Tab-separated table of C-alpha atoms in Angstrom:
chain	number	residue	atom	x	y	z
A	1	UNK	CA	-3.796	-31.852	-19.542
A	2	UNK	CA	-2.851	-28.645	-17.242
A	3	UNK	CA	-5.469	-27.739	-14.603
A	4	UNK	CA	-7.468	-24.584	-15.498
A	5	UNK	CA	-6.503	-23.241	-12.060
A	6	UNK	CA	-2.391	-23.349	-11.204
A	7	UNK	CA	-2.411	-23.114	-7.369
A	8	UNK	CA	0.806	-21.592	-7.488
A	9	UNK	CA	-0.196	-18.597	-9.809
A	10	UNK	CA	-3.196	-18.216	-7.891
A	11	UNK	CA	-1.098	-17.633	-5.040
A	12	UNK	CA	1.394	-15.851	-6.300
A	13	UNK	CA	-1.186	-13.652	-7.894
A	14	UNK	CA	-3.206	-13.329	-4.354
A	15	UNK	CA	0.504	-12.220	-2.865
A	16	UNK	CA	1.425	-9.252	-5.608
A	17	UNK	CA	-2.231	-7.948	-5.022
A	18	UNK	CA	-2.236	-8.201	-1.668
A	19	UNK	CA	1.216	-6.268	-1.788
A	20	UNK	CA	-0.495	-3.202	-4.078
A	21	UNK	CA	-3.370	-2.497	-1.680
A	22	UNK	CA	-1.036	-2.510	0.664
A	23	UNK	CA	1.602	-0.454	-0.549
A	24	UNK	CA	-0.761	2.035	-2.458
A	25	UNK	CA	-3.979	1.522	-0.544
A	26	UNK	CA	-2.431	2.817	3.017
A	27	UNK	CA	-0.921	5.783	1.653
A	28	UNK	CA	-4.683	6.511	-0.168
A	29	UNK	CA	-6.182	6.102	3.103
A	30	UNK	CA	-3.230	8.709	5.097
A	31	UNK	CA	-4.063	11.249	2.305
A	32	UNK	CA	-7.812	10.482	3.000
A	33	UNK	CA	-6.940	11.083	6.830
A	34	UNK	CA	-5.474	14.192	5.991
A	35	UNK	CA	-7.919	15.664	4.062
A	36	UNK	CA	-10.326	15.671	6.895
A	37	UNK	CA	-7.503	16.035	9.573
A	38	UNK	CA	-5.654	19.458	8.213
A	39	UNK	CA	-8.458	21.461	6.387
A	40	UNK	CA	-5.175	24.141	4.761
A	41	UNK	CA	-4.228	20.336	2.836
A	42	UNK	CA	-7.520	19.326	1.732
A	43	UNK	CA	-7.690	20.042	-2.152
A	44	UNK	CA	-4.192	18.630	-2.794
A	45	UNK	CA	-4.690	15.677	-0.519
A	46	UNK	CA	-7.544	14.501	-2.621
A	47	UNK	CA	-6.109	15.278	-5.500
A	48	UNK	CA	-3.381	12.710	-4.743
A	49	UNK	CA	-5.640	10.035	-3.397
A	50	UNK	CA	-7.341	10.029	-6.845
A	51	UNK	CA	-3.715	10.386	-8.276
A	52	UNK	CA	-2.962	7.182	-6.603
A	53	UNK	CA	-6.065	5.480	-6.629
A	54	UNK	CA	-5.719	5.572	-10.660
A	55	UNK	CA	-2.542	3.764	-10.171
A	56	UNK	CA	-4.122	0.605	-8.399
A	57	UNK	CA	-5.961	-0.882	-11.986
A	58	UNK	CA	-2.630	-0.398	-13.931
A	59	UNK	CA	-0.905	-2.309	-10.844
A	60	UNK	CA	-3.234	-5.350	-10.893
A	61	UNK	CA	-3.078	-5.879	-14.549
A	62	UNK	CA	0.500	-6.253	-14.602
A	63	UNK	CA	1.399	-9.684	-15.946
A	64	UNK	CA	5.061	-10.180	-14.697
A	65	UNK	CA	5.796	-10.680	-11.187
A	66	UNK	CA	9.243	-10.946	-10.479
A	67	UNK	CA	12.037	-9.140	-8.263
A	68	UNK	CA	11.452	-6.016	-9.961
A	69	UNK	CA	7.607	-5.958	-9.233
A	70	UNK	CA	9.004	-6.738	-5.569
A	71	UNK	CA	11.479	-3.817	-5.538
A	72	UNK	CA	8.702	-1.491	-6.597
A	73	UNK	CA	6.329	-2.343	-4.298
A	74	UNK	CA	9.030	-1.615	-1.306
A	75	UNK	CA	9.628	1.791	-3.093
A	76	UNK	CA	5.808	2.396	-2.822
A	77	UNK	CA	5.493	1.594	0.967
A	78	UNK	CA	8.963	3.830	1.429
A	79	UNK	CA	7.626	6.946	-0.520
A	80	UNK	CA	4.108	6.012	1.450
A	81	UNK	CA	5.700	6.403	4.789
A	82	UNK	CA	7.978	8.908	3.395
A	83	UNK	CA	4.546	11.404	2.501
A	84	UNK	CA	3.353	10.336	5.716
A	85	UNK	CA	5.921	11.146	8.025
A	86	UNK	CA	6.519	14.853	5.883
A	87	UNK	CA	2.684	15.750	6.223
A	88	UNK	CA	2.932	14.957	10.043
A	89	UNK	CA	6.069	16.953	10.488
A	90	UNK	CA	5.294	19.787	7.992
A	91	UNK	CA	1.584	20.674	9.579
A	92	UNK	CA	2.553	19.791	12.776
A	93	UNK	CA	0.043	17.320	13.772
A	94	UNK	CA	1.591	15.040	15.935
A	95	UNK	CA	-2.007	13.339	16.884
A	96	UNK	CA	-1.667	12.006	13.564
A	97	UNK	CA	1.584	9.930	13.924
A	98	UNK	CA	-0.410	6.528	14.817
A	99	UNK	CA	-0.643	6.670	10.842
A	100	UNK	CA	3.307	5.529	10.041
A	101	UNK	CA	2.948	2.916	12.964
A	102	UNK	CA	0.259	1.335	11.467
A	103	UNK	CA	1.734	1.678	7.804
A	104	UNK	CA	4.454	-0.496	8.979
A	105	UNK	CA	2.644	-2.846	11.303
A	106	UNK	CA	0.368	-4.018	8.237
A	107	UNK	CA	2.381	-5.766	6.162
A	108	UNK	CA	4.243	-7.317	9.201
A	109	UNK	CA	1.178	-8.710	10.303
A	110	UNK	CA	0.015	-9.358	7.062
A	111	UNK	CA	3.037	-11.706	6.069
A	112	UNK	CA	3.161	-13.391	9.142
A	113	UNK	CA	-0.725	-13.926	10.117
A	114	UNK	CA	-1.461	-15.147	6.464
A	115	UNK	CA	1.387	-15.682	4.606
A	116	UNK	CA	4.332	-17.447	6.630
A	117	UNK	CA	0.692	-19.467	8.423
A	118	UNK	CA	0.068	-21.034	4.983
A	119	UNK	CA	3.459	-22.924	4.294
């Protein structure tokens, strides 16, 4: 009889979800930032947090995880930092630019503080 609970899928699943909120959760939180931060970027700002924030349900009830889920999730932190870095540069706001450093930080940390620990 199979167990009811696969420790493998549960991890597996724990990693891809972990991977969304990081990928699409940071750059929800930079547009956040700079909605408060630059009040001439407010409306639109918001209006892509809740752009992206409808993304993150359609992300976690994806079934297949596989290299392709991988790949997209890289594209997400890239286009992420990508808005990040333009909003910075564009509005001049150079305060701001502890934002991309900790965009890339996380999921360093991340990977080897929890994941890497764990094997």
């Amino acid at each position: 009889m199979k167990d009811l609970f696969d420790a493998s899928e549960i991890k597996e699943s724990a990693k891809k979800r972990t991977l969304l909120f990081i990928s699409v959760g940071s750059l929800i939180l930079n547009l956040l930032v700079f909605a408060l931060a630059i009040p001439e970027t407010r409306v639109i700002s918001l209006v892509l947090a809740g752009a992206f924030l409808i993304y993150i349900p359609i992300g976690l009830f994806e079934k297949e995880s596989n290299l392709v889920t991988y790949l997209t999730r890289a594209l997400e932190i890239t286009v992420s930092l990508s808005l990040t870095i333009a909003y910075i540069i564009l509005f001049k706001k150079y305060f701001l630019l502890f934002l991309p450093v900790i965009e890339i930080a996380t999921p360093i940390l991340l990977y080897f503080l929890v994941f890497k620990r764990r094997k």
